[in-house]
mmCIF file of C-alpha atoms and ligand atoms in Angstrom:
data_model
loop_
_atom_site.group_PDB
_atom_site.id
_atom_site.type_symbol
_atom_site.label_atom_id
_atom_site.label_comp_id
_atom_site.label_asym_id
_atom_site.label_seq_id
_atom_site.Cartn_x
_atom_site.Cartn_y
_atom_site.Cartn_z
ATOM 1 C CA UNK M 267 -45.985 -9.304 -22.432
ATOM 2 C CA UNK M 268 -45.694 -6.017 -24.481
ATOM 3 C CA UNK M 269 -42.817 -4.415 -23.828
ATOM 4 C CA UNK M 270 -41.178 -1.097 -24.888
ATOM 5 C CA UNK M 271 -37.926 -1.189 -26.904
ATOM 6 C CA UNK M 272 -35.461 1.300 -28.220
ATOM 7 C CA UNK M 273 -35.665 0.589 -31.891
ATOM 8 C CA UNK M 274 -33.061 3.233 -33.018
ATOM 9 C CA UNK M 275 -31.993 6.781 -32.097
ATOM 10 C CA UNK M 276 -30.539 9.824 -33.690
ATOM 11 C CA UNK M 277 -29.220 13.512 -32.564
ATOM 12 C CA UNK M 278 -28.560 16.849 -33.858
ATOM 13 C CA UNK M 279 -26.274 19.575 -32.583
ATOM 14 C CA UNK M 280 -25.617 22.696 -34.504
ATOM 15 C CA UNK M 281 -22.472 23.326 -36.131
ATOM 16 C CA UNK M 282 -21.593 26.385 -34.159
ATOM 17 C CA UNK M 283 -19.208 25.734 -31.217
ATOM 18 C CA UNK M 284 -19.052 28.322 -28.725
ATOM 19 C CA UNK M 285 -15.942 27.604 -26.329
ATOM 20 C CA UNK M 286 -15.654 28.858 -22.632
ATOM 21 C CA UNK M 287 -13.006 31.330 -24.310
ATOM 22 C CA UNK M 288 -15.839 32.512 -26.595
ATOM 23 C CA UNK M 289 -18.120 33.402 -23.533
ATOM 24 C CA UNK M 290 -15.377 35.852 -21.951
ATOM 25 C CA UNK M 291 -15.945 38.182 -24.464
ATOM 26 C CA UNK M 292 -19.684 38.670 -23.137
ATOM 27 C CA UNK M 293 -18.876 38.157 -19.318
ATOM 28 C CA UNK M 294 -16.532 38.286 -16.709
ATOM 29 C CA UNK M 295 -15.998 34.459 -16.764
ATOM 30 C CA UNK M 296 -13.116 32.247 -17.340
ATOM 31 C CA UNK M 297 -12.474 28.710 -18.856
ATOM 32 C CA UNK M 298 -10.738 27.501 -15.395
ATOM 33 C CA UNK M 299 -14.133 28.444 -13.699
ATOM 34 C CA UNK M 300 -16.452 27.066 -16.079
ATOM 35 C CA UNK M 301 -14.465 23.758 -16.150
ATOM 36 C CA UNK M 302 -13.850 23.469 -12.833
ATOM 37 C CA UNK M 303 -17.290 24.089 -11.478
ATOM 38 C CA UNK M 304 -19.116 22.311 -14.297
ATOM 39 C CA UNK M 305 -16.907 20.088 -16.744
ATOM 40 C CA UNK M 306 -18.121 22.400 -19.727
ATOM 41 C CA UNK M 307 -15.283 23.007 -22.348
ATOM 42 C CA UNK M 308 -17.639 23.780 -25.099
ATOM 43 C CA UNK M 309 -21.225 24.071 -26.059
ATOM 44 C CA UNK M 310 -23.451 24.120 -29.534
ATOM 45 C CA UNK M 311 -25.364 27.117 -30.308
ATOM 46 C CA UNK M 312 -27.649 27.251 -33.360
ATOM 47 C CA UNK M 313 -26.415 30.554 -35.499
ATOM 48 C CA UNK M 314 -26.421 33.848 -34.217
ATOM 49 C CA UNK M 315 -28.989 34.830 -36.686
ATOM 50 C CA UNK M 316 -31.614 32.239 -35.504
ATOM 51 C CA UNK M 317 -33.809 30.815 -37.525
ATOM 52 C CA UNK M 318 -33.753 27.062 -35.973
ATOM 53 C CA UNK M 319 -36.388 26.137 -33.378
ATOM 54 C CA UNK M 320 -36.520 23.124 -31.290
ATOM 55 C CA UNK M 321 -38.758 21.498 -34.051
ATOM 56 C CA UNK M 322 -36.001 22.200 -36.807
ATOM 57 C CA UNK M 323 -33.495 20.675 -34.577
ATOM 58 C CA UNK M 324 -36.056 17.775 -33.570
ATOM 59 C CA UNK M 325 -36.970 17.091 -37.469
ATOM 60 C CA UNK M 326 -32.820 16.579 -38.070
ATOM 61 C CA UNK M 327 -32.532 14.003 -35.005
ATOM 62 C CA UNK M 328 -35.912 12.339 -35.686
ATOM 63 C CA UNK M 329 -34.782 11.967 -39.238
ATOM 64 C CA UNK M 330 -31.671 9.896 -38.487
ATOM 65 C CA UNK M 331 -33.542 8.017 -35.874
ATOM 66 C CA UNK M 332 -36.541 7.173 -38.421
ATOM 67 C CA UNK M 333 -33.758 6.081 -41.015
ATOM 68 C CA UNK M 334 -31.905 3.880 -38.521
ATOM 69 C CA UNK M 335 -35.338 2.222 -37.308
ATOM 70 C CA UNK M 336 -36.117 1.532 -40.873
ATOM 71 C CA UNK M 337 -39.381 3.593 -40.218
ATOM 72 C CA UNK M 338 -41.546 6.110 -42.509
ATOM 73 C CA UNK M 339 -42.902 9.127 -40.781
ATOM 74 C CA UNK M 340 -46.723 7.115 -41.146
ATOM 75 C CA UNK M 341 -45.272 4.305 -39.210
ATOM 76 C CA UNK M 342 -45.500 6.595 -36.168
ATOM 77 C CA UNK M 343 -48.543 6.256 -33.789
ATOM 78 C CA UNK M 344 -47.563 9.243 -31.419
ATOM 79 C CA UNK M 345 -45.180 12.016 -31.202
ATOM 80 C CA UNK M 346 -43.920 12.907 -27.753
ATOM 81 C CA UNK M 347 -42.031 16.038 -28.067
ATOM 82 C CA UNK M 348 -40.236 17.477 -24.675
ATOM 83 C CA UNK M 349 -39.112 20.970 -24.850
ATOM 84 C CA UNK M 350 -38.838 23.790 -22.316
ATOM 85 C CA UNK M 351 -37.977 26.104 -25.263
ATOM 86 C CA UNK M 352 -40.797 25.754 -27.945
ATOM 87 C CA UNK M 353 -40.592 27.339 -31.234
ATOM 88 C CA UNK M 354 -43.673 28.928 -30.331
ATOM 89 C CA UNK M 355 -45.673 29.878 -26.882
ATOM 90 C CA UNK M 356 -48.140 27.709 -28.401
ATOM 91 C CA UNK M 357 -48.998 25.268 -30.085
ATOM 92 C CA UNK M 358 -46.735 22.654 -29.183
ATOM 93 C CA UNK M 359 -43.321 22.059 -30.995
ATOM 94 C CA UNK M 360 -44.759 18.426 -31.412
ATOM 95 C CA UNK M 361 -47.387 19.504 -33.922
ATOM 96 C CA UNK M 362 -44.482 21.657 -36.080
ATOM 97 C CA UNK M 363 -42.154 18.652 -36.222
ATOM 98 C CA UNK M 364 -45.297 16.489 -37.365
ATOM 99 C CA UNK M 365 -45.917 18.879 -40.111
ATOM 100 C CA UNK M 366 -42.105 18.772 -40.803
ATOM 101 C CA UNK M 367 -42.537 15.094 -41.390
ATOM 102 C CA UNK M 368 -45.424 15.285 -43.713
ATOM 103 C CA UNK M 369 -47.732 13.719 -41.557
ATOM 104 C CA UNK M 370 -51.569 14.928 -41.776
ATOM 105 C CA UNK M 371 -53.144 13.525 -38.150
ATOM 106 C CA UNK M 372 -50.751 11.877 -36.106
ATOM 107 C CA UNK M 373 -51.088 12.718 -32.848
ATOM 108 C CA UNK M 374 -48.439 14.804 -31.203
ATOM 109 C CA UNK M 375 -47.975 15.733 -27.368
ATOM 110 C CA UNK M 376 -45.655 18.302 -25.974
ATOM 111 C CA UNK M 377 -44.579 17.793 -22.503
ATOM 112 C CA UNK M 378 -43.057 20.711 -20.173
ATOM 113 C CA UNK M 379 -40.911 18.790 -17.888
ATOM 114 C CA UNK M 380 -37.377 20.507 -18.418
ATOM 115 C CA UNK M 381 -34.685 18.198 -17.709
ATOM 116 C CA UNK M 382 -36.542 15.552 -17.007
ATOM 117 C CA UNK M 383 -38.904 15.495 -20.137
ATOM 118 C CA UNK M 384 -36.967 12.277 -21.646
ATOM 119 C CA UNK M 385 -37.650 10.174 -18.438
ATOM 120 C CA UNK M 386 -41.754 11.550 -18.203
ATOM 121 C CA UNK M 387 -41.546 11.200 -22.060
ATOM 122 C CA UNK M 388 -40.344 7.472 -22.121
ATOM 123 C CA UNK M 389 -42.781 6.690 -19.175
ATOM 124 C CA UNK M 390 -45.904 8.038 -21.239
ATOM 125 C CA UNK M 391 -44.502 6.160 -24.181
ATOM 126 C CA UNK M 392 -44.178 2.942 -22.260
ATOM 127 C CA UNK M 393 -47.745 3.344 -20.372
ATOM 128 C CA UNK M 394 -48.861 4.147 -24.130
ATOM 129 C CA UNK M 395 -47.340 0.824 -25.873
ATOM 130 C CA UNK M 396 -48.330 -1.558 -22.832
ATOM 131 C CA UNK M 397 -51.565 -0.445 -23.082
ATOM 132 C CA UNK M 398 -52.101 -1.244 -26.903
ATOM 133 C CA UNK M 399 -52.817 2.717 -27.553
ATOM 134 C CA UNK M 400 -49.373 2.834 -29.502
ATOM 135 C CA UNK M 401 -47.090 0.556 -31.084
ATOM 136 C CA UNK M 402 -44.362 3.082 -32.208
ATOM 137 C CA UNK M 403 -43.508 6.133 -30.433
ATOM 138 C CA UNK M 404 -41.370 8.805 -31.505
ATOM 139 C CA UNK M 405 -39.784 10.473 -28.315
ATOM 140 C CA UNK M 406 -37.983 13.804 -29.040
ATOM 141 C CA UNK M 407 -35.981 16.047 -26.571
ATOM 142 C CA UNK M 408 -34.757 19.509 -27.985
ATOM 143 C CA UNK M 409 -33.920 22.793 -26.745
ATOM 144 C CA UNK M 410 -32.899 25.869 -28.280
ATOM 145 C CA UNK M 411 -31.258 27.493 -25.161
ATOM 146 C CA UNK M 412 -28.940 29.912 -26.793
ATOM 147 C CA UNK M 413 -31.527 32.614 -27.813
ATOM 148 C CA UNK M 414 -32.913 32.927 -24.244
ATOM 149 C CA UNK M 415 -29.712 33.443 -22.266
ATOM 150 C CA UNK M 416 -28.767 36.430 -20.459
ATOM 151 C CA UNK M 417 -24.868 36.574 -21.453
ATOM 152 C CA UNK M 418 -24.302 39.859 -19.608
ATOM 153 C CA UNK M 419 -22.512 39.250 -16.075
ATOM 154 C CA UNK M 420 -25.986 39.102 -14.574
ATOM 155 C CA UNK M 421 -26.841 35.900 -16.089
ATOM 156 C CA UNK M 422 -23.344 34.334 -16.142
ATOM 157 C CA UNK M 423 -24.383 31.789 -13.531
ATOM 158 C CA UNK M 424 -26.903 30.349 -15.908
ATOM 159 C CA UNK M 425 -25.511 31.611 -19.274
ATOM 160 C CA UNK M 426 -22.139 29.167 -19.001
ATOM 161 C CA UNK M 427 -24.039 25.856 -18.753
ATOM 162 C CA UNK M 428 -26.773 25.749 -21.262
ATOM 163 C CA UNK M 429 -26.400 24.553 -25.158
ATOM 164 C CA UNK M 430 -28.684 23.694 -27.752
ATOM 165 C CA UNK M 431 -29.309 20.409 -29.108
ATOM 166 C CA UNK M 432 -31.888 17.348 -29.821
ATOM 167 C CA UNK M 433 -32.069 13.811 -29.364
ATOM 168 C CA UNK M 434 -34.721 11.792 -30.732
ATOM 169 C CA UNK M 435 -35.579 7.867 -30.399
ATOM 170 C CA UNK M 436 -38.122 5.344 -31.667
ATOM 171 C CA UNK M 437 -39.900 3.202 -29.224
ATOM 172 C CA UNK M 438 -41.437 0.025 -30.440
ATOM 173 C CA UNK M 439 -43.836 -2.501 -28.954
ATOM 174 C CA UNK M 440 -42.129 -6.022 -28.581
ATOM 175 C CA UNK M 441 -44.085 -9.261 -27.583
ATOM 176 C CA UNK M 442 -41.928 -11.002 -25.152
ATOM 177 C CA UNK M 443 -41.665 -12.757 -22.050
ATOM 178 C CA UNK M 444 -37.957 -11.705 -21.290
ATOM 179 C CA UNK M 445 -37.198 -9.141 -18.763
ATOM 180 C CA UNK M 446 -36.077 -6.686 -21.506
ATOM 181 C CA UNK M 447 -37.182 -2.917 -22.276
ATOM 182 C CA UNK M 448 -38.578 -0.706 -20.021
ATOM 183 C CA UNK M 449 -38.366 -2.584 -16.738
ATOM 184 C CA UNK M 450 -39.509 0.075 -14.157
ATOM 185 C CA UNK M 451 -39.543 3.992 -14.077
ATOM 186 C CA UNK M 452 -40.111 6.490 -10.852
ATOM 187 C CA UNK M 453 -40.923 9.741 -11.432
ATOM 188 C CA UNK M 454 -41.261 12.687 -8.901
ATOM 189 C CA UNK M 455 -41.966 16.721 -8.615
ATOM 190 C CA UNK M 456 -41.919 18.869 -5.932
ATOM 191 C CA UNK M 457 -43.130 22.288 -7.037
ATOM 192 C CA UNK M 458 -42.189 24.002 -3.807
ATOM 193 C CA UNK M 459 -38.999 24.684 -5.574
ATOM 194 C CA UNK M 460 -40.662 25.885 -8.893
ATOM 195 C CA UNK M 461 -38.859 28.922 -8.066
ATOM 196 C CA UNK M 462 -35.430 27.528 -7.740
ATOM 197 C CA UNK M 463 -35.034 27.517 -11.566
ATOM 198 C CA UNK M 464 -37.381 29.272 -13.953
ATOM 199 C CA UNK M 465 -38.294 31.686 -16.812
ATOM 200 C CA UNK M 466 -41.097 33.985 -15.191
ATOM 201 C CA UNK M 467 -41.720 35.782 -18.692
ATOM 202 C CA UNK M 468 -44.259 35.784 -20.414
ATOM 203 C CA UNK M 469 -46.699 35.043 -17.654
ATOM 204 C CA UNK M 470 -50.249 34.309 -18.017
ATOM 205 C CA UNK M 471 -50.921 35.314 -14.533
ATOM 206 C CA UNK M 472 -49.618 39.131 -15.302
ATOM 207 C CA UNK M 473 -51.686 41.427 -17.724
ATOM 208 C CA UNK M 474 -49.988 42.394 -19.975
ATOM 209 C CA UNK M 475 -47.873 39.066 -19.758
ATOM 210 C CA UNK M 476 -44.694 40.903 -21.016
ATOM 211 C CA UNK M 477 -43.745 44.433 -20.580
ATOM 212 C CA UNK M 478 -40.784 46.718 -21.323
ATOM 213 C CA UNK M 479 -40.216 46.840 -17.539
ATOM 214 C CA UNK M 480 -40.141 43.110 -17.170
ATOM 215 C CA UNK M 481 -37.553 42.822 -20.396
ATOM 216 C CA UNK M 482 -35.701 45.382 -18.745
ATOM 217 C CA UNK M 483 -35.370 43.753 -15.451
ATOM 218 C CA UNK M 484 -34.118 40.542 -17.163
ATOM 219 C CA UNK M 485 -37.383 38.619 -15.904
ATOM 220 C CA UNK M 486 -37.647 36.747 -19.354
ATOM 221 C CA UNK M 487 -34.407 35.106 -18.696
ATOM 222 C CA UNK M 488 -33.769 32.009 -16.865
ATOM 223 C CA UNK M 489 -33.062 32.318 -13.184
ATOM 224 C CA UNK M 490 -31.476 29.838 -11.048
ATOM 225 C CA UNK M 491 -30.745 28.845 -7.453
ATOM 226 C CA UNK M 492 -27.718 26.738 -8.485
ATOM 227 C CA UNK M 493 -26.509 25.750 -4.954
ATOM 228 C CA UNK M 494 -30.112 24.770 -4.052
ATOM 229 C CA UNK M 495 -30.396 22.756 -7.399
ATOM 230 C CA UNK M 496 -27.169 20.843 -7.046
ATOM 231 C CA UNK M 497 -27.741 19.935 -3.397
ATOM 232 C CA UNK M 498 -31.217 18.419 -4.264
ATOM 233 C CA UNK M 499 -29.569 16.681 -7.266
ATOM 234 C CA UNK M 500 -26.784 14.981 -5.294
ATOM 235 C CA UNK M 501 -29.356 13.788 -3.007
ATOM 236 C CA UNK M 502 -32.419 12.654 -5.367
ATOM 237 C CA UNK M 503 -30.281 10.979 -8.050
ATOM 238 C CA UNK M 504 -28.512 8.165 -6.331
ATOM 239 C CA UNK M 505 -31.743 7.776 -4.039
ATOM 240 C CA UNK M 506 -34.337 7.482 -7.132
ATOM 241 C CA UNK M 507 -31.587 5.133 -8.744
ATOM 242 C CA UNK M 508 -32.125 2.667 -5.716
ATOM 243 C CA UNK M 509 -35.829 2.878 -5.853
ATOM 244 C CA UNK M 510 -36.403 2.435 -9.786
ATOM 245 C CA UNK M 511 -33.811 -0.509 -9.625
ATOM 246 C CA UNK M 512 -35.973 -2.002 -6.556
ATOM 247 C CA UNK M 513 -39.070 -1.621 -8.757
ATOM 248 C CA UNK M 514 -37.234 -3.872 -11.373
ATOM 249 C CA UNK M 515 -36.250 -6.418 -8.801
ATOM 250 C CA UNK M 516 -32.373 -5.272 -9.562
ATOM 251 C CA UNK M 517 -29.783 -3.750 -7.516
ATOM 252 C CA UNK M 518 -26.771 -1.330 -8.113
ATOM 253 C CA UNK M 519 -24.509 -4.359 -9.089
ATOM 254 C CA UNK M 520 -27.062 -5.016 -12.507
ATOM 255 C CA UNK M 521 -26.216 -1.576 -13.603
ATOM 256 C CA UNK M 522 -24.265 -1.690 -16.997
ATOM 257 C CA UNK M 523 -24.344 1.796 -17.703
ATOM 258 C CA UNK M 524 -25.754 4.981 -16.127
ATOM 259 C CA UNK M 525 -26.922 7.459 -18.563
ATOM 260 C CA UNK M 526 -27.702 10.413 -16.738
ATOM 261 C CA UNK M 527 -28.749 14.256 -17.406
ATOM 262 C CA UNK M 528 -25.918 16.305 -18.056
ATOM 263 C CA UNK M 529 -26.329 19.143 -15.696
ATOM 264 C CA UNK M 530 -22.792 19.664 -14.309
ATOM 265 C CA UNK M 531 -20.002 17.246 -14.315
ATOM 266 C CA UNK M 532 -19.722 17.300 -10.475
ATOM 267 C CA UNK M 533 -23.260 16.385 -9.867
ATOM 268 C CA UNK M 534 -22.558 13.208 -11.823
ATOM 269 C CA UNK M 535 -19.375 12.519 -10.060
ATOM 270 C CA UNK M 536 -20.853 13.060 -6.626
ATOM 271 C CA UNK M 537 -23.955 10.572 -7.922
ATOM 272 C CA UNK M 538 -21.322 7.979 -9.334
ATOM 273 C CA UNK M 539 -19.513 7.789 -5.894
ATOM 274 C CA UNK M 540 -22.688 7.675 -3.925
ATOM 275 C CA UNK M 541 -23.157 4.622 -5.638
ATOM 276 C CA UNK M 542 -19.510 3.498 -5.606
ATOM 277 C CA UNK M 543 -19.550 3.008 -9.455
ATOM 278 C CA UNK M 544 -16.102 2.794 -11.647
ATOM 279 C CA UNK M 545 -15.779 5.674 -14.149
ATOM 280 C CA UNK M 546 -16.837 3.357 -16.892
ATOM 281 C CA UNK M 547 -20.510 3.065 -15.677
ATOM 282 C CA UNK M 548 -21.470 6.814 -15.661
ATOM 283 C CA UNK M 549 -21.831 8.559 -19.131
ATOM 284 C CA UNK M 550 -21.001 12.140 -19.504
ATOM 285 C CA UNK M 551 -20.321 14.082 -22.787
ATOM 286 C CA UNK M 552 -21.289 17.841 -21.220
ATOM 287 C CA UNK M 553 -17.911 18.698 -21.946
ATOM 288 C CA UNK M 554 -18.816 19.124 -25.317
ATOM 289 C CA UNK M 555 -22.655 19.980 -25.167
ATOM 290 C CA UNK M 556 -23.216 21.879 -22.189
ATOM 291 C CA UNK M 557 -26.750 21.096 -20.457
ATOM 292 C CA UNK M 558 -29.029 20.661 -23.411
ATOM 293 C CA UNK M 559 -31.885 19.795 -21.131
ATOM 294 C CA UNK M 560 -34.521 17.619 -22.624
ATOM 295 C CA UNK M 561 -31.946 16.624 -25.087
ATOM 296 C CA UNK M 562 -28.982 15.476 -23.023
ATOM 297 C CA UNK M 563 -30.381 12.042 -22.352
ATOM 298 C CA UNK M 564 -31.193 10.879 -25.778
ATOM 299 C CA UNK M 565 -28.070 12.681 -27.148
ATOM 300 C CA UNK M 566 -26.137 10.551 -24.691
ATOM 301 C CA UNK M 567 -27.673 7.402 -25.558
ATOM 302 C CA UNK M 568 -26.934 7.992 -29.258
ATOM 303 C CA UNK M 569 -23.382 8.432 -28.555
ATOM 304 C CA UNK M 570 -23.590 5.341 -26.590
ATOM 305 C CA UNK M 571 -25.351 3.362 -28.931
ATOM 306 C CA UNK M 572 -22.688 4.768 -31.927
ATOM 307 C CA UNK M 573 -19.743 3.971 -29.845
ATOM 308 C CA UNK M 574 -20.801 0.310 -29.589
ATOM 309 C CA UNK M 575 -19.633 0.239 -25.699
ATOM 310 C CA UNK M 576 -22.756 -1.848 -24.423
ATOM 311 C CA UNK M 577 -22.418 -5.645 -24.142
ATOM 312 C CA UNK M 578 -25.560 -7.599 -25.180
ATOM 313 C CA UNK M 579 -28.474 -7.516 -22.954
ATOM 314 C CA UNK M 580 -27.093 -4.391 -20.756
ATOM 315 C CA UNK M 581 -29.221 -2.497 -18.216
ATOM 316 C CA UNK M 582 -29.082 0.926 -18.600
ATOM 317 C CA UNK M 583 -30.384 3.644 -16.011
ATOM 318 C CA UNK M 584 -31.427 7.048 -17.520
ATOM 319 C CA UNK M 585 -31.725 9.754 -14.695
ATOM 320 C CA UNK M 586 -31.863 13.190 -14.019
ATOM 321 C CA UNK M 587 -33.323 16.179 -11.701
ATOM 322 C CA UNK M 588 -34.387 19.643 -12.815
ATOM 323 C CA UNK M 589 -36.486 22.371 -13.120
ATOM 324 C CA UNK M 590 -40.028 22.097 -11.197
ATOM 325 C CA UNK M 591 -38.127 20.727 -9.599
ATOM 326 C CA UNK M 592 -38.790 17.273 -11.272
ATOM 327 C CA UNK M 593 -36.582 14.052 -11.043
ATOM 328 C CA UNK M 594 -36.660 10.574 -11.792
ATOM 329 C CA UNK M 595 -34.906 7.403 -13.100
ATOM 330 C CA UNK M 596 -35.788 4.837 -15.869
ATOM 331 C CA UNK M 597 -34.502 1.300 -15.731
ATOM 332 C CA UNK M 598 -33.844 -0.148 -19.300
ATOM 333 C CA UNK M 599 -32.564 -3.794 -20.715
ATOM 334 C CA UNK M 600 -31.818 -3.993 -24.310
ATOM 335 C CA UNK M 601 -33.240 -7.006 -25.902
ATOM 336 C CA UNK M 602 -30.411 -9.676 -27.325
HETATM 337 O O1 UT7 I 2005 -30.425 21.033 -15.455
HETATM 338 C C1 UT7 I 2005 -30.903 21.991 -14.787
HETATM 339 C C2 UT7 I 2005 -30.344 21.594 -13.610
HETATM 340 N N1 UT7 I 2005 -29.584 22.414 -12.917
HETATM 341 C C3 UT7 I 2005 -28.163 22.128 -12.151
HETATM 342 O O2 UT7 I 2005 -28.330 21.158 -12.069
HETATM 343 C C4 UT7 I 2005 -27.297 23.449 -11.625
HETATM 344 C C5 UT7 I 2005 -26.683 22.910 -10.445
HETATM 345 N N2 UT7 I 2005 -26.022 23.947 -10.141
HETATM 346 C C6 UT7 I 2005 -25.004 24.211 -10.513
HETATM 347 O O3 UT7 I 2005 -24.172 23.621 -11.602
HETATM 348 C C7 UT7 I 2005 -23.834 25.392 -9.938
HETATM 349 O O4 UT7 I 2005 -24.754 25.650 -8.825
HETATM 350 C C8 UT7 I 2005 -23.461 26.342 -10.761
HETATM 351 C C9 UT7 I 2005 -22.309 26.133 -11.851
HETATM 352 C C10 UT7 I 2005 -24.698 27.014 -11.552
HETATM 353 C C11 UT7 I 2005 -22.643 27.603 -10.246
HETATM 354 O O5 UT7 I 2005 -21.561 26.889 -9.053
HETATM 355 P P1 UT7 I 2005 -21.535 27.112 -7.636
HETATM 356 O O6 UT7 I 2005 -20.096 26.462 -7.486
HETATM 357 O O7 UT7 I 2005 -22.585 26.788 -7.327
HETATM 358 O O8 UT7 I 2005 -21.139 28.675 -7.477
HETATM 359 P P2 UT7 I 2005 -22.110 29.863 -6.841
HETATM 360 O O9 UT7 I 2005 -23.207 30.006 -7.852
HETATM 361 O O10 UT7 I 2005 -22.083 29.342 -5.335
HETATM 362 O O11 UT7 I 2005 -20.897 31.151 -7.419
HETATM 363 C C12 UT7 I 2005 -19.936 31.324 -6.780
HETATM 364 C C13 UT7 I 2005 -18.942 32.467 -7.351
HETATM 365 C C14 UT7 I 2005 -19.702 33.690 -7.199
HETATM 366 O O12 UT7 I 2005 -19.003 34.475 -6.743
HETATM 367 P P3 UT7 I 2005 -18.647 35.242 -5.065
HETATM 368 O O13 UT7 I 2005 -20.264 35.521 -4.784
HETATM 369 O O14 UT7 I 2005 -18.207 33.948 -4.423
HETATM 370 O O15 UT7 I 2005 -17.719 36.330 -5.277
HETATM 371 C C15 UT7 I 2005 -20.598 34.036 -8.354
HETATM 372 O O16 UT7 I 2005 -20.554 35.099 -8.593
HETATM 373 O O17 UT7 I 2005 -18.718 32.348 -8.685
HETATM 374 C C16 UT7 I 2005 -19.405 33.647 -9.537
HETATM 375 N N3 UT7 I 2005 -19.847 32.987 -10.484
HETATM 376 C C17 UT7 I 2005 -19.162 33.438 -11.367
HETATM 377 N N4 UT7 I 2005 -17.842 33.460 -12.045
HETATM 378 C C18 UT7 I 2005 -17.016 33.161 -13.075
HETATM 379 C C19 UT7 I 2005 -20.986 32.529 -10.950
HETATM 380 N N5 UT7 I 2005 -20.928 32.411 -12.317
HETATM 381 C C20 UT7 I 2005 -19.761 32.214 -12.809
HETATM 382 C C21 UT7 I 2005 -19.394 32.559 -14.041
HETATM 383 N N6 UT7 I 2005 -17.980 32.802 -14.399
HETATM 384 N N7 UT7 I 2005 -20.258 32.094 -15.103
#
């Protein structure tokens, strides 16, 4: 049977470290509030003068992943680019990355799944690979949040949680009857909660799509009903993990590590508690990077692999919930 294997990963975080203390210069907040409510200590932002888009960060992460995989860009059959902060309104950052990789006609697909971009991306890649449509897929999750945040008091609930960063994963077909690779996935969306976390402008439903009045009202900044999203996350994440494990014929006892979306350390602590898992089975790095949305899971995965903390044949769960709302989980087992 054809299986989808993680061949290699890479990450890129901009050099500019923004601490909680730094944020206190722009808004009424404190290191104590941010740490207690979110677990975040610092995040990375692109240079203040800008000049770095999601595709640039995706390129840096991809170069590392390609090198480790031993692939040239020409080996890629499909690029999947997950971002909510594309370089341009259109075309997608996947096309820009394709060009920056020096490619001439490799297909590139952008997905707008926000915090679950990596999860939707891996399921799409798996479907392409198992159907024989592709053998090698480059999946990238990259976000530049810093240029789109309201760093005044008005936007402080959102501004303190987001960071910039990118992760890239090379996914490859492997012919094997062993139970390895992507074992199962379960994805969902509930558009009923679209406005609980959104950026409204520019909006095609408005004419003009964006105007001075809208900008003055801050409608081009992200708005979030934090407590609603929080409550949904702590309910859905354990639930979806069990569902995906069942699909794979596994149980919570089979989990070696959960590599969850990094939205809030407290969410992941509730999630861990609900599944009664020890600390070493839940990976978090939100303390250092904040929430990099589509970037969180591939960045975590890259750190996990770099740290060599997984045993052979380890079974991992990728999971998350975010804007849409969308949520999901993917069960993956490393080949020996
Ligand atoms: O990946 C995308 C998905 N997003 C999420 O999963 C986020 C989920 N939600 C959260 O992580 C939390 O809701 C937040 C961290 C965003 C907020 O934490 P909270 O415990 O829900 O706080 P809150 O919004 O209920 O606000 C509590 C208080 C309010 O003041 P009052 O009304 O009690 O006087 C806020 O105005 O904290 C205030 N506040 C702040 N204070 C200092 C809000 N933001 C800040 C801030 N610094 N940055």
